[in-house]
Amino acid sequence: MINDNIEGKLKKVGELLDRATLENIIVENISLEKATDNLISKANLFSFLKPSSNDSFDTITTWKLDAYQAPIIGYKTDTEKLKLVSGLFTFHKVCRLQNQSNQLTPCLVLPYRPTPDLRRLIFLNDIVRLLLKQYFNASGPLISELLICLFKDEHSVINSAEWRTLFPAIKTKTELCKWLKISTKVIKL
């Protein structure tokens, strides 16, 4: 059973997403917010990605398709700039492509700036689910390093409030390793 605080946060995220609108935003008007940028640098997230294929063969249509399938989610500032809350890897790919900076990119725009804890929760969900389920190219020690960096608090990773909110069914290191299909001997949490 999920406790009320966790249930409340998930409900708030759901309400934000229910009210989000799809808008086309010029890539130059999308940026990372400071807290997100700091977390990316601290965890060195891009080092965990598998080497990607050559993006130079992508067309505007194929990278827009990527943006629809793994959308950039953000909120607008007073100056109508979009601050990214989720969709980091889509944003990273769009930024890598040459001559796309003036192109319109489909984005989900949240109705207002979420609280810092909700922004972090949405971002962590985006990163952890993608890295652990799809793009991860790392050994047990690197998985441990990433999870400790992203979820460290006064408790263990598995017992942190953010982890329990995002992954309520994964309550032990053994359950995490079973989900990842790796040995419990290679994870140190």
mmCIF file with all atom_site columns, C-alpha atoms in Angstrom:
data_model
loop_
_atom_site.group_PDB
_atom_site.id
_atom_site.type_symbol
_atom_site.label_atom_id
_atom_site.label_alt_id
_atom_site.label_comp_id
_atom_site.label_asym_id
_atom_site.label_entity_id
_atom_site.label_seq_id
_atom_site.pdbx_PDB_ins_code
_atom_site.Cartn_x
_atom_site.Cartn_y
_atom_site.Cartn_z
_atom_site.occupancy
_atom_site.B_iso_or_equiv
_atom_site.pdbx_formal_charge
_atom_site.auth_seq_id
_atom_site.auth_comp_id
_atom_site.auth_asym_id
_atom_site.auth_atom_id
_atom_site.pdbx_PDB_model_num
ATOM 1   C CA . MET A 1 1   ? 0.000  0.000   0.000   1.00 0.00 ? 1   MET A CA 1
ATOM 2   C CA . ILE A 1 2   ? 1.371  3.396   -0.990  1.00 0.00 ? 2   ILE A CA 1
ATOM 3   C CA . ASN A 1 3   ? 1.327  5.955   1.831   1.00 0.00 ? 3   ASN A CA 1
ATOM 4   C CA . ASP A 1 4   ? -0.707 9.176   1.542   1.00 0.00 ? 4   ASP A CA 1
ATOM 5   C CA . ASN A 1 5   ? 2.281  11.484  0.895   1.00 0.00 ? 5   ASN A CA 1
ATOM 6   C CA . ILE A 1 6   ? 3.479  9.353   -2.013  1.00 0.00 ? 6   ILE A CA 1
ATOM 7   C CA . GLU A 1 7   ? -0.060 8.988   -3.326  1.00 0.00 ? 7   GLU A CA 1
ATOM 8   C CA . GLY A 1 8   ? -0.472 12.780  -3.104  1.00 0.00 ? 8   GLY A CA 1
ATOM 9   C CA . LYS A 1 9   ? 2.683  13.466  -5.115  1.00 0.00 ? 9   LYS A CA 1
ATOM 10  C CA . LEU A 1 10  ? 1.673  10.986  -7.798  1.00 0.00 ? 10  LEU A CA 1
ATOM 11  C CA . LYS A 1 11  ? -1.776 12.578  -7.946  1.00 0.00 ? 11  LYS A CA 1
ATOM 12  C CA . LYS A 1 12  ? -0.234 16.052  -8.385  1.00 0.00 ? 12  LYS A CA 1
ATOM 13  C CA . VAL A 1 13  ? 1.999  14.792  -11.209 1.00 0.00 ? 13  VAL A CA 1
ATOM 14  C CA . GLY A 1 14  ? -1.028 13.154  -12.842 1.00 0.00 ? 14  GLY A CA 1
ATOM 15  C CA . GLU A 1 15  ? -3.013 16.400  -12.623 1.00 0.00 ? 15  GLU A CA 1
ATOM 16  C CA . LEU A 1 16  ? -0.123 18.338  -14.185 1.00 0.00 ? 16  LEU A CA 1
ATOM 17  C CA . LEU A 1 17  ? 0.110  15.885  -17.067 1.00 0.00 ? 17  LEU A CA 1
ATOM 18  C CA . ASP A 1 18  ? -3.667 15.874  -17.576 1.00 0.00 ? 18  ASP A CA 1
ATOM 19  C CA . ARG A 1 19  ? -3.557 19.635  -18.114 1.00 0.00 ? 19  ARG A CA 1
ATOM 20  C CA . ALA A 1 20  ? -0.415 19.674  -20.292 1.00 0.00 ? 20  ALA A CA 1
ATOM 21  C CA . THR A 1 21  ? -0.739 20.910  -23.854 1.00 0.00 ? 21  THR A CA 1
ATOM 22  C CA . LEU A 1 22  ? 1.179  19.881  -26.940 1.00 0.00 ? 22  LEU A CA 1
ATOM 23  C CA . GLU A 1 23  ? 2.990  22.840  -28.476 1.00 0.00 ? 23  GLU A CA 1
ATOM 24  C CA . ASN A 1 24  ? 5.677  23.263  -31.089 1.00 0.00 ? 24  ASN A CA 1
ATOM 25  C CA . ILE A 1 25  ? 8.655  25.101  -29.598 1.00 0.00 ? 25  ILE A CA 1
ATOM 26  C CA . ILE A 1 26  ? 11.749 26.393  -31.399 1.00 0.00 ? 26  ILE A CA 1
ATOM 27  C CA . VAL A 1 27  ? 14.699 24.332  -30.147 1.00 0.00 ? 27  VAL A CA 1
ATOM 28  C CA . GLU A 1 28  ? 16.662 27.493  -29.300 1.00 0.00 ? 28  GLU A CA 1
ATOM 29  C CA . ASN A 1 29  ? 13.919 28.378  -26.788 1.00 0.00 ? 29  ASN A CA 1
ATOM 30  C CA . ILE A 1 30  ? 14.306 25.140  -24.805 1.00 0.00 ? 30  ILE A CA 1
ATOM 31  C CA . SER A 1 31  ? 16.797 24.945  -21.979 1.00 0.00 ? 31  SER A CA 1
ATOM 32  C CA . LEU A 1 32  ? 17.543 22.978  -18.860 1.00 0.00 ? 32  LEU A CA 1
ATOM 33  C CA . GLU A 1 33  ? 16.592 24.523  -15.583 1.00 0.00 ? 33  GLU A CA 1
ATOM 34  C CA . LYS A 1 34  ? 19.473 25.074  -13.181 1.00 0.00 ? 34  LYS A CA 1
ATOM 35  C CA . ALA A 1 35  ? 18.617 22.257  -10.739 1.00 0.00 ? 35  ALA A CA 1
ATOM 36  C CA . THR A 1 36  ? 18.248 19.757  -13.586 1.00 0.00 ? 36  THR A CA 1
ATOM 37  C CA . ASP A 1 37  ? 21.501 20.893  -15.184 1.00 0.00 ? 37  ASP A CA 1
ATOM 38  C CA . ASN A 1 38  ? 23.316 20.524  -11.836 1.00 0.00 ? 38  ASN A CA 1
ATOM 39  C CA . LEU A 1 39  ? 21.954 17.006  -11.335 1.00 0.00 ? 39  LEU A CA 1
ATOM 40  C CA . ILE A 1 40  ? 22.996 15.998  -14.856 1.00 0.00 ? 40  ILE A CA 1
ATOM 41  C CA . SER A 1 41  ? 26.515 17.272  -14.244 1.00 0.00 ? 41  SER A CA 1
ATOM 42  C CA . LYS A 1 42  ? 26.758 15.717  -10.782 1.00 0.00 ? 42  LYS A CA 1
ATOM 43  C CA . ALA A 1 43  ? 25.643 12.291  -12.000 1.00 0.00 ? 43  ALA A CA 1
ATOM 44  C CA . ASN A 1 44  ? 27.413 12.582  -15.387 1.00 0.00 ? 44  ASN A CA 1
ATOM 45  C CA . LEU A 1 45  ? 24.306 11.006  -16.945 1.00 0.00 ? 45  LEU A CA 1
ATOM 46  C CA . PHE A 1 46  ? 25.469 11.015  -20.540 1.00 0.00 ? 46  PHE A CA 1
ATOM 47  C CA . SER A 1 47  ? 28.406 8.749   -19.668 1.00 0.00 ? 47  SER A CA 1
ATOM 48  C CA . PHE A 1 48  ? 25.892 5.979   -18.957 1.00 0.00 ? 48  PHE A CA 1
ATOM 49  C CA . LEU A 1 49  ? 24.474 5.932   -22.482 1.00 0.00 ? 49  LEU A CA 1
ATOM 50  C CA . LYS A 1 50  ? 25.368 3.354   -25.067 1.00 0.00 ? 50  LYS A CA 1
ATOM 51  C CA . PRO A 1 51  ? 27.142 4.792   -28.079 1.00 0.00 ? 51  PRO A CA 1
ATOM 52  C CA . SER A 1 52  ? 24.464 6.032   -30.449 1.00 0.00 ? 52  SER A CA 1
ATOM 53  C CA . SER A 1 53  ? 24.158 5.586   -34.150 1.00 0.00 ? 53  SER A CA 1
ATOM 54  C CA . ASN A 1 54  ? 25.093 8.359   -36.524 1.00 0.00 ? 54  ASN A CA 1
ATOM 55  C CA . ASP A 1 55  ? 22.323 10.966  -36.217 1.00 0.00 ? 55  ASP A CA 1
ATOM 56  C CA . SER A 1 56  ? 23.349 12.654  -39.460 1.00 0.00 ? 56  SER A CA 1
ATOM 57  C CA . PHE A 1 57  ? 21.080 10.242  -41.331 1.00 0.00 ? 57  PHE A CA 1
ATOM 58  C CA . ASP A 1 58  ? 18.004 11.457  -39.440 1.00 0.00 ? 58  ASP A CA 1
ATOM 59  C CA . THR A 1 59  ? 15.582 13.695  -41.231 1.00 0.00 ? 59  THR A CA 1
ATOM 60  C CA . ILE A 1 60  ? 13.424 16.388  -39.652 1.00 0.00 ? 60  ILE A CA 1
ATOM 61  C CA . THR A 1 61  ? 10.539 13.924  -39.731 1.00 0.00 ? 61  THR A CA 1
ATOM 62  C CA . THR A 1 62  ? 12.428 11.142  -37.926 1.00 0.00 ? 62  THR A CA 1
ATOM 63  C CA . TRP A 1 63  ? 13.688 13.334  -35.100 1.00 0.00 ? 63  TRP A CA 1
ATOM 64  C CA . LYS A 1 64  ? 10.227 14.850  -34.708 1.00 0.00 ? 64  LYS A CA 1
ATOM 65  C CA . LEU A 1 65  ? 8.878  11.322  -34.471 1.00 0.00 ? 65  LEU A CA 1
ATOM 66  C CA . ASP A 1 66  ? 11.379 10.714  -31.666 1.00 0.00 ? 66  ASP A CA 1
ATOM 67  C CA . ALA A 1 67  ? 10.093 13.875  -29.967 1.00 0.00 ? 67  ALA A CA 1
ATOM 68  C CA . TYR A 1 68  ? 6.521  12.576  -30.113 1.00 0.00 ? 68  TYR A CA 1
ATOM 69  C CA . GLN A 1 69  ? 7.491  9.128   -28.836 1.00 0.00 ? 69  GLN A CA 1
ATOM 70  C CA . ALA A 1 70  ? 9.694  10.407  -25.974 1.00 0.00 ? 70  ALA A CA 1
ATOM 71  C CA . PRO A 1 71  ? 8.476  13.974  -25.506 1.00 0.00 ? 71  PRO A CA 1
ATOM 72  C CA . ILE A 1 72  ? 10.234 16.919  -24.000 1.00 0.00 ? 72  ILE A CA 1
ATOM 73  C CA . ILE A 1 73  ? 8.117  18.039  -21.037 1.00 0.00 ? 73  ILE A CA 1
ATOM 74  C CA . GLY A 1 74  ? 8.560  21.457  -19.512 1.00 0.00 ? 74  GLY A CA 1
ATOM 75  C CA . TYR A 1 75  ? 7.001  24.665  -18.310 1.00 0.00 ? 75  TYR A CA 1
ATOM 76  C CA . LYS A 1 76  ? 7.134  28.118  -19.822 1.00 0.00 ? 76  LYS A CA 1
ATOM 77  C CA . THR A 1 77  ? 8.881  31.040  -18.184 1.00 0.00 ? 77  THR A CA 1
ATOM 78  C CA . ASP A 1 78  ? 7.670  34.646  -18.243 1.00 0.00 ? 78  ASP A CA 1
ATOM 79  C CA . THR A 1 79  ? 9.694  35.118  -21.438 1.00 0.00 ? 79  THR A CA 1
ATOM 80  C CA . GLU A 1 80  ? 7.953  32.143  -23.126 1.00 0.00 ? 80  GLU A CA 1
ATOM 81  C CA . LYS A 1 81  ? 11.097 29.996  -22.948 1.00 0.00 ? 81  LYS A CA 1
ATOM 82  C CA . LEU A 1 82  ? 10.574 26.322  -22.114 1.00 0.00 ? 82  LEU A CA 1
ATOM 83  C CA . LYS A 1 83  ? 12.419 24.914  -19.111 1.00 0.00 ? 83  LYS A CA 1
ATOM 84  C CA . LEU A 1 84  ? 12.907 21.175  -19.530 1.00 0.00 ? 84  LEU A CA 1
ATOM 85  C CA . VAL A 1 85  ? 11.568 18.934  -16.762 1.00 0.00 ? 85  VAL A CA 1
ATOM 86  C CA . SER A 1 86  ? 11.629 15.635  -18.685 1.00 0.00 ? 86  SER A CA 1
ATOM 87  C CA . GLY A 1 87  ? 12.708 14.360  -22.091 1.00 0.00 ? 87  GLY A CA 1
ATOM 88  C CA . LEU A 1 88  ? 16.417 14.913  -21.548 1.00 0.00 ? 88  LEU A CA 1
ATOM 89  C CA . PHE A 1 89  ? 17.583 12.339  -24.082 1.00 0.00 ? 89  PHE A CA 1
ATOM 90  C CA . THR A 1 90  ? 15.237 13.616  -26.787 1.00 0.00 ? 90  THR A CA 1
ATOM 91  C CA . PHE A 1 91  ? 16.505 17.138  -26.111 1.00 0.00 ? 91  PHE A CA 1
ATOM 92  C CA . HIS A 1 92  ? 20.094 15.874  -26.204 1.00 0.00 ? 92  HIS A CA 1
ATOM 93  C CA . LYS A 1 93  ? 19.512 14.235  -29.585 1.00 0.00 ? 93  LYS A CA 1
ATOM 94  C CA . VAL A 1 94  ? 17.827 17.314  -31.061 1.00 0.00 ? 94  VAL A CA 1
ATOM 95  C CA . CYS A 1 95  ? 20.734 19.465  -29.856 1.00 0.00 ? 95  CYS A CA 1
ATOM 96  C CA . ARG A 1 96  ? 23.262 17.096  -31.465 1.00 0.00 ? 96  ARG A CA 1
ATOM 97  C CA . LEU A 1 97  ? 21.649 17.361  -34.863 1.00 0.00 ? 97  LEU A CA 1
ATOM 98  C CA . GLN A 1 98  ? 23.094 20.026  -37.120 1.00 0.00 ? 98  GLN A CA 1
ATOM 99  C CA . ASN A 1 99  ? 20.954 22.789  -38.602 1.00 0.00 ? 99  ASN A CA 1
ATOM 100 C CA . GLN A 1 100 ? 17.936 21.943  -36.459 1.00 0.00 ? 100 GLN A CA 1
ATOM 101 C CA . SER A 1 101 ? 18.172 24.801  -33.949 1.00 0.00 ? 101 SER A CA 1
ATOM 102 C CA . ASN A 1 102 ? 15.500 26.885  -35.691 1.00 0.00 ? 102 ASN A CA 1
ATOM 103 C CA . GLN A 1 103 ? 13.142 23.928  -36.135 1.00 0.00 ? 103 GLN A CA 1
ATOM 104 C CA . LEU A 1 104 ? 9.914  23.546  -34.213 1.00 0.00 ? 104 LEU A CA 1
ATOM 105 C CA . THR A 1 105 ? 9.942  20.629  -31.801 1.00 0.00 ? 105 THR A CA 1
ATOM 106 C CA . PRO A 1 106 ? 6.769  19.116  -30.352 1.00 0.00 ? 106 PRO A CA 1
ATOM 107 C CA . CYS A 1 107 ? 6.783  19.480  -26.551 1.00 0.00 ? 107 CYS A CA 1
ATOM 108 C CA . LEU A 1 108 ? 4.343  18.849  -23.742 1.00 0.00 ? 108 LEU A CA 1
ATOM 109 C CA . VAL A 1 109 ? 3.926  22.131  -21.878 1.00 0.00 ? 109 VAL A CA 1
ATOM 110 C CA . LEU A 1 110 ? 2.819  21.923  -18.269 1.00 0.00 ? 110 LEU A CA 1
ATOM 111 C CA . PRO A 1 111 ? 0.181  24.445  -17.144 1.00 0.00 ? 111 PRO A CA 1
ATOM 112 C CA . TYR A 1 112 ? 2.492  25.969  -14.525 1.00 0.00 ? 112 TYR A CA 1
ATOM 113 C CA . ARG A 1 113 ? 5.914  25.581  -12.970 1.00 0.00 ? 113 ARG A CA 1
ATOM 114 C CA . PRO A 1 114 ? 5.773  22.527  -10.692 1.00 0.00 ? 114 PRO A CA 1
ATOM 115 C CA . THR A 1 115 ? 7.213  22.661  -7.194  1.00 0.00 ? 115 THR A CA 1
ATOM 116 C CA . PRO A 1 116 ? 10.904 21.713  -6.955  1.00 0.00 ? 116 PRO A CA 1
ATOM 117 C CA . ASP A 1 117 ? 10.127 18.276  -5.493  1.00 0.00 ? 117 ASP A CA 1
ATOM 118 C CA . LEU A 1 118 ? 7.670  17.487  -8.319  1.00 0.00 ? 118 LEU A CA 1
ATOM 119 C CA . ARG A 1 119 ? 10.119 18.727  -10.999 1.00 0.00 ? 119 ARG A CA 1
ATOM 120 C CA . ARG A 1 120 ? 12.806 16.476  -9.533  1.00 0.00 ? 120 ARG A CA 1
ATOM 121 C CA . LEU A 1 121 ? 10.409 13.529  -9.301  1.00 0.00 ? 121 LEU A CA 1
ATOM 122 C CA . ILE A 1 122 ? 9.327  13.892  -12.948 1.00 0.00 ? 122 ILE A CA 1
ATOM 123 C CA . PHE A 1 123 ? 12.966 14.204  -14.034 1.00 0.00 ? 123 PHE A CA 1
ATOM 124 C CA . LEU A 1 124 ? 14.067 11.193  -11.983 1.00 0.00 ? 124 LEU A CA 1
ATOM 125 C CA . ASN A 1 125 ? 11.269 9.083   -13.453 1.00 0.00 ? 125 ASN A CA 1
ATOM 126 C CA . ASP A 1 126 ? 12.389 10.038  -16.954 1.00 0.00 ? 126 ASP A CA 1
ATOM 127 C CA . ILE A 1 127 ? 16.050 9.270   -16.304 1.00 0.00 ? 127 ILE A CA 1
ATOM 128 C CA . VAL A 1 128 ? 15.835 6.139   -14.190 1.00 0.00 ? 128 VAL A CA 1
ATOM 129 C CA . ARG A 1 129 ? 13.229 4.330   -16.251 1.00 0.00 ? 129 ARG A CA 1
ATOM 130 C CA . LEU A 1 130 ? 15.057 5.060   -19.512 1.00 0.00 ? 130 LEU A CA 1
ATOM 131 C CA . LEU A 1 131 ? 18.527 4.270   -18.232 1.00 0.00 ? 131 LEU A CA 1
ATOM 132 C CA . LEU A 1 132 ? 17.624 1.129   -16.353 1.00 0.00 ? 132 LEU A CA 1
ATOM 133 C CA . LYS A 1 133 ? 15.177 -0.307  -18.862 1.00 0.00 ? 133 LYS A CA 1
ATOM 134 C CA . GLN A 1 134 ? 16.437 0.787   -22.258 1.00 0.00 ? 134 GLN A CA 1
ATOM 135 C CA . TYR A 1 135 ? 19.726 2.581   -22.785 1.00 0.00 ? 135 TYR A CA 1
ATOM 136 C CA . PHE A 1 136 ? 21.875 1.524   -19.883 1.00 0.00 ? 136 PHE A CA 1
ATOM 137 C CA . ASN A 1 137 ? 25.366 0.402   -20.765 1.00 0.00 ? 137 ASN A CA 1
ATOM 138 C CA . ALA A 1 138 ? 26.922 -0.082  -17.372 1.00 0.00 ? 138 ALA A CA 1
ATOM 139 C CA . SER A 1 139 ? 28.190 -2.587  -14.877 1.00 0.00 ? 139 SER A CA 1
ATOM 140 C CA . GLY A 1 140 ? 26.849 -3.156  -11.379 1.00 0.00 ? 140 GLY A CA 1
ATOM 141 C CA . PRO A 1 141 ? 29.237 -0.635  -9.800  1.00 0.00 ? 141 PRO A CA 1
ATOM 142 C CA . LEU A 1 142 ? 28.158 2.063   -12.274 1.00 0.00 ? 142 LEU A CA 1
ATOM 143 C CA . ILE A 1 143 ? 24.473 1.302   -11.647 1.00 0.00 ? 143 ILE A CA 1
ATOM 144 C CA . SER A 1 144 ? 25.162 1.614   -7.923  1.00 0.00 ? 144 SER A CA 1
ATOM 145 C CA . GLU A 1 145 ? 27.013 4.905   -8.436  1.00 0.00 ? 145 GLU A CA 1
ATOM 146 C CA . LEU A 1 146 ? 24.186 6.395   -10.474 1.00 0.00 ? 146 LEU A CA 1
ATOM 147 C CA . LEU A 1 147 ? 21.411 5.343   -8.106  1.00 0.00 ? 147 LEU A CA 1
ATOM 148 C CA . ILE A 1 148 ? 23.303 6.576   -5.049  1.00 0.00 ? 148 ILE A CA 1
ATOM 149 C CA . CYS A 1 149 ? 23.957 9.903   -6.779  1.00 0.00 ? 149 CYS A CA 1
ATOM 150 C CA . LEU A 1 150 ? 20.315 10.351  -7.802  1.00 0.00 ? 150 LEU A CA 1
ATOM 151 C CA . PHE A 1 151 ? 18.540 9.009   -4.711  1.00 0.00 ? 151 PHE A CA 1
ATOM 152 C CA . LYS A 1 152 ? 20.935 9.476   -1.812  1.00 0.00 ? 152 LYS A CA 1
ATOM 153 C CA . ASP A 1 153 ? 19.395 10.816  1.367   1.00 0.00 ? 153 ASP A CA 1
ATOM 154 C CA . GLU A 1 154 ? 19.631 9.850   5.019   1.00 0.00 ? 154 GLU A CA 1
ATOM 155 C CA . HIS A 1 155 ? 18.392 6.367   4.116   1.00 0.00 ? 155 HIS A CA 1
ATOM 156 C CA . SER A 1 156 ? 19.401 3.871   1.476   1.00 0.00 ? 156 SER A CA 1
ATOM 157 C CA . VAL A 1 157 ? 18.442 4.334   -2.173  1.00 0.00 ? 157 VAL A CA 1
ATOM 158 C CA . ILE A 1 158 ? 15.575 1.855   -1.870  1.00 0.00 ? 158 ILE A CA 1
ATOM 159 C CA . ASN A 1 159 ? 14.228 3.579   1.251   1.00 0.00 ? 159 ASN A CA 1
ATOM 160 C CA . SER A 1 160 ? 14.398 7.140   -0.105  1.00 0.00 ? 160 SER A CA 1
ATOM 161 C CA . ALA A 1 161 ? 11.039 8.862   -0.480  1.00 0.00 ? 161 ALA A CA 1
ATOM 162 C CA . GLU A 1 162 ? 11.651 9.537   -4.180  1.00 0.00 ? 162 GLU A CA 1
ATOM 163 C CA . TRP A 1 163 ? 12.473 5.883   -4.906  1.00 0.00 ? 163 TRP A CA 1
ATOM 164 C CA . ARG A 1 164 ? 9.398  4.691   -2.989  1.00 0.00 ? 164 ARG A CA 1
ATOM 165 C CA . THR A 1 165 ? 7.267  7.139   -4.961  1.00 0.00 ? 165 THR A CA 1
ATOM 166 C CA . LEU A 1 166 ? 8.566  6.076   -8.363  1.00 0.00 ? 166 LEU A CA 1
ATOM 167 C CA . PHE A 1 167 ? 9.054  2.381   -7.696  1.00 0.00 ? 167 PHE A CA 1
ATOM 168 C CA . PRO A 1 168 ? 6.720  1.354   -4.845  1.00 0.00 ? 168 PRO A CA 1
ATOM 169 C CA . ALA A 1 169 ? 6.858  -2.324  -5.817  1.00 0.00 ? 169 ALA A CA 1
ATOM 170 C CA . ILE A 1 170 ? 10.677 -2.475  -5.602  1.00 0.00 ? 170 ILE A CA 1
ATOM 171 C CA . LYS A 1 171 ? 11.348 -2.551  -1.862  1.00 0.00 ? 171 LYS A CA 1
ATOM 172 C CA . THR A 1 172 ? 14.629 -4.440  -1.640  1.00 0.00 ? 172 THR A CA 1
ATOM 173 C CA . LYS A 1 173 ? 17.942 -4.683  -3.434  1.00 0.00 ? 173 LYS A CA 1
ATOM 174 C CA . THR A 1 174 ? 16.992 -8.245  -4.399  1.00 0.00 ? 174 THR A CA 1
ATOM 175 C CA . GLU A 1 175 ? 13.789 -7.024  -6.089  1.00 0.00 ? 175 GLU A CA 1
ATOM 176 C CA . LEU A 1 176 ? 15.782 -4.312  -7.917  1.00 0.00 ? 176 LEU A CA 1
ATOM 177 C CA . CYS A 1 177 ? 18.300 -6.851  -9.173  1.00 0.00 ? 177 CYS A CA 1
ATOM 178 C CA . LYS A 1 178 ? 15.518 -9.190  -10.255 1.00 0.00 ? 178 LYS A CA 1
ATOM 179 C CA . TRP A 1 179 ? 13.921 -6.320  -12.218 1.00 0.00 ? 179 TRP A CA 1
ATOM 180 C CA . LEU A 1 180 ? 17.284 -5.500  -13.842 1.00 0.00 ? 180 LEU A CA 1
ATOM 181 C CA . LYS A 1 181 ? 18.042 -9.196  -14.366 1.00 0.00 ? 181 LYS A CA 1
ATOM 182 C CA . ILE A 1 182 ? 21.439 -8.908  -12.698 1.00 0.00 ? 182 ILE A CA 1
ATOM 183 C CA . SER A 1 183 ? 23.125 -10.536 -9.709  1.00 0.00 ? 183 SER A CA 1
ATOM 184 C CA . THR A 1 184 ? 22.691 -8.981  -6.278  1.00 0.00 ? 184 THR A CA 1
ATOM 185 C CA . LYS A 1 185 ? 26.449 -9.345  -5.841  1.00 0.00 ? 185 LYS A CA 1
ATOM 186 C CA . VAL A 1 186 ? 27.197 -6.558  -8.347  1.00 0.00 ? 186 VAL A CA 1
ATOM 187 C CA . ILE A 1 187 ? 24.996 -3.861  -6.746  1.00 0.00 ? 187 ILE A CA 1
ATOM 188 C CA . LYS A 1 188 ? 26.195 -1.999  -3.662  1.00 0.00 ? 188 LYS A CA 1
ATOM 189 C CA . LEU A 1 189 ? 23.485 0.249   -2.260  1.00 0.00 ? 189 LEU A CA 1
#
